[in-house]
Amino acid sequence: MLTVSPRRARRSRKKLATHHGAGIFERMQFSRQDEQWMQQALRLARRGIGQTSPNPAVGAVVVRAGKVIGQGWHQQAGSPHAEILALSHLRARGATLYVTLEPCCTHGRTPPCTAAIIAAGIRRVVVAAKDPNPRHDGRGLAVLRRAGIRCDFGLLAEEATRLNSSFNHWITTGQPLVTAKLALSLDGKFTTQTGDSQWITSATARREAHKLRSCSDAVMVGASTVITDNPRLTLRHGVRGRQPWRVVIDARGRCSRAAHLFTDPHRYRTIVGTTPQSPTTWRRALALAGVTVLVLPAQHRHINLSVLLAELGRMEITSLLVEGGGELHRAFFAAGLVDHVAFFFAPKIIGSAQTMQAALNVTGHWRRIGREEMLFEGCIGTATGL
């Protein structure tokens, strides 16, 4: 759930002066009613998170005389955009359209929304965030203004921009936004001395991790994780959604061709990144099984991760969740390729434990100290005080 502080919300009500080659948008003040309808549009947009890629998640609300007469949200790429759904079967002449992202003005998978807005007789369009797509980026608003429609831009822009952080990153860089996900003990370890890593966190934390999967276009693991854990990387724990692509990094072809990722019903959504160092017969067998095999240049006997991200971007993968293991995480951080982090801390101290069951359990709580740091205080085992 995206939230905004009251102070930030007050700032968002003021429309920022925006100068663009396609037009100039004047500074203005939004009303509380405007914010109310835009919040509703944002709630609608959130329903599409994880479902619309490579398109952004967008919500739209049509209001006339203080009442909602139409609403919609983009549900998947190739389906009608939020504005079209909100305007369908309506007599919207003289109404106001609230939309979380600047309406498109070009033909893509669907016709331009600006044409439908003009045809519907909309009097005013309130837009939260501009579309960073270079083909749009202010041009949609300029088209509407030339048609005599009042266009107000910038209401709750920060929330709307965060909503589509993956799309915004991908459309401007050509690479997916990378999130590193780690499950850690309080002493910063994710395995025991023997390599045991299951289950460091609780079922509740694992469900949250699967929610992250459901919002990602792809999840990634290294060869060691496949060899040790034979994971499925599917959506479980009651989480539903579109099955993300599963990406395996295996420079030398060490993974067994019988692994779940290469043989289960989702193998057609599995990508293997490898190098010419891997056996040709291994690569050919995976491809015949339906796995997508990307042969990439090696960099110090490892895959060039920047080249891999560019390839994934060309496949319209806008977000990537790197799940492990440790070597893969270190490689991404060392290359400066991590954009976001999601760290799950378990109330355990692994220390020199050989198994996860032997780790020390801690009962306690987190509290913020200062503006950026957090402190965990707790009791170990049966202790009753600090």
Short mmCIF file of C-alpha atoms in Angstrom, two decimals:
data_model
loop_
_atom_site.label_atom_id
_atom_site.label_comp_id
_atom_site.label_asym_id
_atom_site.label_seq_id
_atom_site.Cartn_x
_atom_site.Cartn_y
_atom_site.Cartn_z
CA MET A 1 0.00 0.00 0.00
CA LEU A 2 1.42 3.36 -1.04
CA THR A 3 0.91 6.15 1.49
CA VAL A 4 1.65 9.85 1.63
CA SER A 5 2.14 12.15 4.57
CA PRO A 6 -0.36 15.00 5.10
CA ARG A 7 2.40 17.54 4.49
CA ARG A 8 3.38 15.84 1.22
CA ALA A 9 -0.26 15.57 0.20
CA ARG A 10 -0.72 19.31 0.72
CA ARG A 11 2.30 19.96 -1.47
CA SER A 12 0.94 17.62 -4.13
CA ARG A 13 -2.26 19.66 -4.41
CA LYS A 14 -0.27 22.49 -5.91
CA LYS A 15 0.27 21.96 -9.58
CA LEU A 16 3.90 22.39 -10.53
CA ALA A 17 4.75 24.65 -13.44
CA THR A 18 5.95 22.30 -16.16
CA HIS A 19 7.60 23.46 -19.35
CA HIS A 20 7.80 20.91 -22.13
CA GLY A 21 8.32 21.13 -25.83
CA ALA A 22 4.70 20.08 -26.23
CA GLY A 23 3.20 22.74 -23.99
CA ILE A 24 3.33 24.86 -20.82
CA PHE A 25 1.19 23.90 -17.81
CA GLU A 26 0.39 26.71 -15.43
CA ARG A 27 0.68 26.65 -11.66
CA MET A 28 -2.69 26.11 -10.00
CA GLN A 29 -4.42 24.89 -6.86
CA PHE A 30 -6.33 21.59 -6.71
CA SER A 31 -9.43 21.19 -4.56
CA ARG A 32 -10.03 18.52 -1.94
CA GLN A 33 -12.65 17.04 -4.27
CA ASP A 34 -9.99 16.75 -6.97
CA GLU A 35 -7.76 14.89 -4.56
CA GLN A 36 -10.61 12.61 -3.51
CA TRP A 37 -11.30 11.53 -7.09
CA MET A 38 -7.61 11.09 -7.88
CA GLN A 39 -7.16 8.91 -4.79
CA GLN A 40 -9.97 6.75 -6.15
CA ALA A 41 -8.20 6.54 -9.51
CA LEU A 42 -4.98 5.49 -7.73
CA ARG A 43 -6.85 2.75 -5.85
CA LEU A 44 -8.13 1.44 -9.16
CA ALA A 45 -4.65 1.58 -10.70
CA ARG A 46 -3.20 -0.56 -7.90
CA ARG A 47 -5.48 -3.41 -8.98
CA GLY A 48 -3.38 -3.75 -12.09
CA ILE A 49 0.02 -3.95 -10.39
CA GLY A 50 1.81 -7.09 -11.56
CA GLN A 51 -0.72 -7.70 -14.36
CA THR A 52 -0.20 -4.98 -16.97
CA SER A 53 3.50 -5.25 -17.85
CA PRO A 54 5.06 -4.05 -20.05
CA ASN A 55 2.40 -1.37 -19.78
CA PRO A 56 2.03 0.83 -16.68
CA ALA A 57 -0.76 0.37 -14.14
CA VAL A 58 -3.33 3.14 -14.67
CA GLY A 59 -6.68 4.05 -13.11
CA ALA A 60 -9.30 6.51 -14.35
CA VAL A 61 -12.48 8.06 -12.92
CA VAL A 62 -15.09 10.15 -14.78
CA VAL A 63 -16.99 12.67 -12.65
CA ARG A 64 -19.90 14.96 -13.50
CA ALA A 65 -21.83 17.16 -11.10
CA GLY A 66 -19.92 15.68 -8.14
CA LYS A 67 -20.79 12.06 -8.96
CA VAL A 68 -18.78 9.21 -10.48
CA ILE A 69 -20.36 8.18 -13.78
CA GLY A 70 -17.57 5.89 -14.98
CA GLN A 71 -14.33 4.29 -13.86
CA GLY A 72 -11.81 1.70 -14.95
CA TRP A 73 -8.27 0.41 -14.69
CA HIS A 74 -5.86 -1.11 -17.18
CA GLN A 75 -5.92 -4.87 -16.65
CA GLN A 76 -3.36 -6.31 -19.06
CA ALA A 77 -1.26 -5.31 -22.04
CA GLY A 78 -3.33 -5.31 -25.22
CA SER A 79 -6.62 -4.77 -23.38
CA PRO A 80 -8.42 -1.38 -23.30
CA HIS A 81 -6.67 1.34 -21.32
CA ALA A 82 -8.17 2.73 -18.13
CA GLU A 83 -9.55 5.83 -19.86
CA ILE A 84 -11.35 3.77 -22.49
CA LEU A 85 -12.97 1.54 -19.87
CA ALA A 86 -14.01 4.55 -17.80
CA LEU A 87 -15.59 6.24 -20.83
CA SER A 88 -17.26 3.18 -22.35
CA HIS A 89 -21.02 3.44 -22.90
CA LEU A 90 -21.10 6.90 -21.31
CA ARG A 91 -22.52 10.24 -22.27
CA ALA A 92 -19.58 12.07 -20.79
CA ARG A 93 -19.96 15.47 -22.42
CA GLY A 94 -18.96 18.20 -19.98
CA ALA A 95 -17.51 15.73 -17.43
CA THR A 96 -14.07 15.67 -15.79
CA LEU A 97 -11.67 12.77 -16.28
CA TYR A 98 -9.21 11.94 -13.49
CA VAL A 99 -6.39 9.66 -14.66
CA THR A 100 -3.21 8.57 -12.88
CA LEU A 101 -0.97 8.75 -15.97
CA GLU A 102 -0.92 11.07 -18.97
CA PRO A 103 -3.19 9.65 -21.72
CA CYS A 104 -1.37 8.10 -24.67
CA CYS A 105 -1.50 9.84 -28.04
CA THR A 106 0.01 7.19 -30.33
CA HIS A 107 -1.09 3.87 -31.81
CA GLY A 108 0.46 0.92 -29.97
CA ARG A 109 -1.29 -2.29 -29.03
CA THR A 110 -4.43 -0.14 -28.83
CA PRO A 111 -5.58 3.18 -30.41
CA PRO A 112 -4.65 6.50 -28.73
CA CYS A 113 -6.71 7.43 -25.67
CA THR A 114 -6.58 11.14 -26.53
CA ALA A 115 -8.87 10.57 -29.53
CA ALA A 116 -11.47 8.80 -27.37
CA ILE A 117 -11.31 11.54 -24.72
CA ILE A 118 -11.89 14.26 -27.32
CA ALA A 119 -14.73 12.29 -28.96
CA ALA A 120 -16.43 11.78 -25.59
CA GLY A 121 -16.72 15.54 -25.03
CA ILE A 122 -14.71 15.61 -21.81
CA ARG A 123 -14.40 19.19 -20.55
CA ARG A 124 -11.46 18.80 -18.16
CA VAL A 125 -8.70 16.23 -17.68
CA VAL A 126 -6.77 15.98 -14.39
CA VAL A 127 -3.55 13.98 -14.67
CA ALA A 128 -1.39 12.78 -11.78
CA ALA A 129 1.92 11.91 -13.48
CA LYS A 130 3.40 12.47 -16.89
CA ASP A 131 4.26 9.50 -19.09
CA PRO A 132 8.08 9.14 -19.28
CA ASN A 133 7.73 7.26 -22.57
CA PRO A 134 9.57 9.54 -25.02
CA ARG A 135 6.77 8.98 -27.55
CA HIS A 136 4.27 10.59 -25.16
CA ASP A 137 5.94 12.69 -22.42
CA GLY A 138 3.70 15.76 -22.48
CA ARG A 139 2.40 15.26 -26.00
CA GLY A 140 -0.85 13.67 -24.86
CA LEU A 141 -1.70 16.72 -22.77
CA ALA A 142 -0.75 19.01 -25.64
CA VAL A 143 -3.13 17.15 -27.99
CA LEU A 144 -5.98 17.55 -25.51
CA ARG A 145 -5.26 21.23 -24.94
CA ARG A 146 -5.29 21.92 -28.67
CA ALA A 147 -8.74 20.32 -28.76
CA GLY A 148 -9.93 22.90 -26.20
CA ILE A 149 -9.87 20.58 -23.18
CA ARG A 150 -8.61 22.01 -19.91
CA CYS A 151 -5.66 19.90 -18.70
CA ASP A 152 -4.46 20.06 -15.09
CA PHE A 153 -1.31 18.16 -14.27
CA GLY A 154 0.56 17.11 -11.12
CA LEU A 155 -2.09 16.08 -8.56
CA LEU A 156 -0.64 13.34 -6.30
CA ALA A 157 2.18 13.01 -8.80
CA GLU A 158 4.62 11.38 -6.35
CA GLU A 159 2.24 8.56 -5.50
CA ALA A 160 1.39 7.97 -9.15
CA THR A 161 5.07 7.94 -10.14
CA ARG A 162 5.99 5.43 -7.40
CA LEU A 163 3.13 3.22 -8.54
CA ASN A 164 4.90 2.64 -11.87
CA SER A 165 8.54 2.78 -10.77
CA SER A 166 9.37 -0.40 -12.74
CA PHE A 167 7.78 0.85 -15.96
CA ASN A 168 9.36 4.27 -15.58
CA HIS A 169 12.80 2.70 -15.13
CA TRP A 170 12.41 0.29 -18.04
CA ILE A 171 11.00 2.79 -20.55
CA THR A 172 13.85 5.24 -19.89
CA THR A 173 16.81 2.82 -19.53
CA GLY A 174 15.77 -0.25 -21.52
CA GLN A 175 16.53 -2.45 -18.51
CA PRO A 176 14.31 -3.93 -15.79
CA LEU A 177 14.27 -2.35 -12.35
CA VAL A 178 16.24 -4.72 -10.09
CA THR A 179 15.14 -5.57 -6.54
CA ALA A 180 17.45 -7.66 -4.35
CA LYS A 181 15.46 -9.82 -1.93
CA LEU A 182 17.24 -11.37 1.03
CA ALA A 183 16.11 -13.23 4.14
CA LEU A 184 18.57 -12.56 6.95
CA SER A 185 19.12 -13.37 10.60
CA LEU A 186 19.73 -10.58 13.10
CA ASP A 187 23.46 -11.21 12.81
CA GLY A 188 23.30 -10.71 9.05
CA LYS A 189 23.53 -14.31 7.86
CA PHE A 190 21.33 -16.10 5.37
CA THR A 191 22.73 -19.62 5.79
CA THR A 192 24.27 -21.72 8.53
CA GLN A 193 27.86 -22.93 8.38
CA THR A 194 26.67 -26.01 6.51
CA GLY A 195 24.68 -23.98 3.98
CA ASP A 196 21.22 -24.60 5.47
CA SER A 197 18.93 -21.71 4.49
CA GLN A 198 15.44 -23.23 4.88
CA TRP A 199 13.44 -21.81 6.58
CA ILE A 200 15.08 -18.75 8.00
CA THR A 201 11.84 -16.71 8.05
CA SER A 202 8.27 -17.45 9.07
CA ALA A 203 5.31 -18.44 6.89
CA THR A 204 4.07 -14.85 7.14
CA ALA A 205 7.33 -13.50 5.73
CA ARG A 206 7.31 -16.12 2.99
CA ARG A 207 3.83 -15.02 1.97
CA GLU A 208 5.08 -11.43 1.72
CA ALA A 209 7.98 -12.67 -0.42
CA HIS A 210 5.52 -14.38 -2.75
CA LYS A 211 3.59 -11.12 -3.01
CA LEU A 212 6.82 -9.54 -4.24
CA ARG A 213 7.07 -12.32 -6.82
CA SER A 214 3.52 -11.68 -7.98
CA CYS A 215 4.37 -8.02 -8.65
CA SER A 216 7.56 -8.85 -10.57
CA ASP A 217 7.94 -9.72 -14.22
CA ALA A 218 10.79 -12.09 -13.45
CA VAL A 219 12.57 -13.74 -10.51
CA MET A 220 16.23 -14.76 -10.66
CA VAL A 221 18.43 -17.32 -8.92
CA GLY A 222 21.96 -18.58 -9.45
CA ALA A 223 23.08 -22.06 -10.40
CA SER A 224 24.10 -22.91 -6.83
CA THR A 225 20.55 -22.26 -5.60
CA VAL A 226 19.11 -24.54 -8.29
CA ILE A 227 21.62 -27.28 -7.48
CA THR A 228 21.14 -27.05 -3.70
CA ASP A 229 17.41 -26.29 -3.35
CA ASN A 230 15.85 -27.29 -6.71
CA PRO A 231 13.31 -24.43 -6.34
CA ARG A 232 10.12 -23.97 -8.36
CA LEU A 233 9.89 -20.16 -8.08
CA THR A 234 6.12 -20.30 -8.50
CA LEU A 235 3.42 -18.33 -6.69
CA ARG A 236 2.29 -20.17 -3.57
CA HIS A 237 1.21 -19.48 0.03
CA GLY A 238 -2.19 -18.31 -1.13
CA VAL A 239 -0.77 -15.64 -3.45
CA ARG A 240 -2.33 -15.48 -6.90
CA GLY A 241 -1.34 -13.62 -10.02
CA ARG A 242 0.58 -13.98 -13.25
CA GLN A 243 3.45 -16.47 -13.05
CA PRO A 244 6.65 -14.44 -13.43
CA TRP A 245 9.47 -15.45 -15.72
CA ARG A 246 12.10 -17.54 -13.92
CA VAL A 247 15.69 -16.64 -14.74
CA VAL A 248 18.62 -18.93 -13.92
CA ILE A 249 22.23 -17.73 -14.09
CA ASP A 250 24.46 -20.67 -15.00
CA ALA A 251 27.64 -19.65 -16.82
CA ARG A 252 29.08 -23.18 -17.12
CA GLY A 253 25.98 -25.38 -17.43
CA ARG A 254 26.18 -26.96 -13.98
CA CYS A 255 22.42 -27.30 -13.37
CA SER A 256 20.73 -30.63 -13.93
CA ARG A 257 18.40 -30.74 -16.92
CA ALA A 258 15.94 -32.56 -14.60
CA ALA A 259 15.54 -29.54 -12.29
CA HIS A 260 11.97 -28.37 -11.62
CA LEU A 261 12.58 -25.09 -13.45
CA PHE A 262 13.38 -26.99 -16.68
CA THR A 263 10.72 -29.71 -16.51
CA ASP A 264 7.58 -28.37 -14.80
CA PRO A 265 4.55 -26.88 -16.64
CA HIS A 266 6.07 -23.38 -16.34
CA ARG A 267 9.32 -24.30 -18.10
CA TYR A 268 8.17 -22.18 -21.06
CA ARG A 269 8.56 -19.16 -18.78
CA THR A 270 12.09 -20.11 -17.74
CA ILE A 271 15.14 -18.25 -19.06
CA VAL A 272 18.68 -19.53 -18.67
CA GLY A 273 21.51 -17.04 -18.95
CA THR A 274 24.71 -18.83 -19.82
CA THR A 275 28.00 -18.39 -21.71
CA PRO A 276 29.84 -20.29 -24.46
CA GLN A 277 31.61 -22.14 -21.61
CA SER A 278 28.50 -24.31 -21.06
CA PRO A 279 28.17 -27.58 -23.05
CA THR A 280 26.38 -27.19 -26.39
CA THR A 281 24.44 -30.41 -25.76
CA TRP A 282 23.18 -29.01 -22.44
CA ARG A 283 21.99 -25.78 -24.05
CA ARG A 284 20.32 -27.65 -26.91
CA ALA A 285 18.47 -30.01 -24.56
CA LEU A 286 17.08 -27.11 -22.53
CA ALA A 287 15.94 -25.29 -25.66
CA LEU A 288 14.20 -28.43 -26.96
CA ALA A 289 12.37 -28.70 -23.61
CA GLY A 290 10.96 -25.18 -24.13
CA VAL A 291 13.40 -23.20 -22.01
CA THR A 292 14.66 -19.88 -23.41
CA VAL A 293 18.47 -20.02 -23.52
CA LEU A 294 20.47 -16.80 -23.76
CA VAL A 295 24.15 -17.28 -24.60
CA LEU A 296 25.89 -14.15 -23.35
CA PRO A 297 29.49 -12.92 -23.28
CA ALA A 298 31.59 -13.96 -20.31
CA GLN A 299 33.25 -11.46 -18.01
CA HIS A 300 36.00 -13.03 -15.88
CA ARG A 301 34.33 -16.45 -16.36
CA HIS A 302 30.97 -15.02 -15.21
CA ILE A 303 27.99 -13.68 -17.13
CA ASN A 304 28.06 -9.99 -17.96
CA LEU A 305 25.04 -8.93 -15.92
CA SER A 306 24.62 -5.59 -17.69
CA VAL A 307 24.31 -7.37 -21.02
CA LEU A 308 21.83 -9.81 -19.47
CA LEU A 309 19.65 -6.96 -18.14
CA ALA A 310 19.62 -5.36 -21.58
CA GLU A 311 18.45 -8.67 -23.08
CA LEU A 312 15.70 -9.00 -20.48
CA GLY A 313 14.65 -5.43 -21.22
CA ARG A 314 14.32 -6.28 -24.91
CA MET A 315 12.03 -9.13 -23.84
CA GLU A 316 9.80 -6.46 -22.21
CA ILE A 317 10.69 -7.57 -18.69
CA THR A 318 10.33 -4.38 -16.66
CA SER A 319 11.04 -5.67 -13.14
CA LEU A 320 13.41 -8.31 -11.81
CA LEU A 321 13.44 -9.83 -8.31
CA VAL A 322 16.88 -11.28 -7.51
CA GLU A 323 16.26 -13.97 -4.90
CA GLY A 324 19.73 -15.48 -4.51
CA GLY A 325 21.98 -16.94 -3.63
CA GLY A 326 24.64 -14.96 -1.93
CA GLU A 327 27.14 -15.02 -4.79
CA LEU A 328 24.55 -13.66 -7.20
CA HIS A 329 23.54 -10.90 -4.79
CA ARG A 330 27.18 -9.92 -4.31
CA ALA A 331 27.69 -9.78 -8.07
CA PHE A 332 24.69 -7.48 -8.58
CA PHE A 333 25.74 -5.15 -5.76
CA ALA A 334 29.37 -5.11 -6.94
CA ALA A 335 28.25 -4.14 -10.45
CA GLY A 336 26.01 -1.36 -9.09
CA LEU A 337 22.94 -2.88 -10.72
CA VAL A 338 20.57 -3.03 -7.71
CA ASP A 339 17.83 -0.37 -7.66
CA HIS A 340 15.70 -1.52 -4.71
CA VAL A 341 16.16 -3.89 -1.76
CA ALA A 342 13.70 -6.01 0.21
CA PHE A 343 15.35 -7.41 3.33
CA PHE A 344 13.40 -9.81 5.56
CA PHE A 345 14.96 -10.06 9.03
CA ALA A 346 14.16 -13.14 11.08
CA PRO A 347 14.32 -12.89 14.91
CA LYS A 348 17.18 -15.39 15.03
CA ILE A 349 20.91 -15.41 15.64
CA ILE A 350 22.62 -18.06 13.52
CA GLY A 351 26.16 -17.58 14.79
CA SER A 352 28.04 -20.87 14.31
CA ALA A 353 24.90 -23.04 14.18
CA GLN A 354 25.05 -26.05 11.88
CA THR A 355 21.29 -26.14 11.19
CA MET A 356 18.55 -23.52 11.19
CA GLN A 357 16.83 -25.37 14.05
CA ALA A 358 19.93 -24.77 16.19
CA ALA A 359 19.83 -20.98 15.67
CA LEU A 360 18.98 -18.86 18.72
CA ASN A 361 15.45 -17.46 18.73
CA VAL A 362 14.98 -13.87 19.87
CA THR A 363 11.83 -12.16 21.11
CA GLY A 364 11.87 -8.40 20.74
CA HIS A 365 10.96 -5.39 18.67
CA TRP A 366 12.35 -2.80 16.26
CA ARG A 367 12.36 0.91 16.95
CA ARG A 368 13.56 3.84 14.91
CA ILE A 369 16.47 5.86 16.24
CA GLY A 370 17.06 9.15 14.49
CA ARG A 371 15.82 9.64 10.96
CA GLU A 372 17.31 6.63 9.19
CA GLU A 373 18.56 3.96 11.60
CA MET A 374 16.70 1.13 13.31
CA LEU A 375 17.49 -0.66 16.59
CA PHE A 376 16.35 -4.18 17.47
CA GLU A 377 16.05 -5.01 21.17
CA GLY A 378 15.07 -8.42 22.44
CA CYS A 379 15.52 -11.40 24.71
CA ILE A 380 17.23 -14.64 23.73
CA GLY A 381 15.57 -17.94 24.47
CA THR A 382 13.85 -17.92 27.85
CA ALA A 383 15.47 -14.72 29.15
CA THR A 384 13.02 -12.27 30.70
CA GLY A 385 15.00 -9.06 30.47
CA LEU A 386 17.84 -7.29 28.76
#
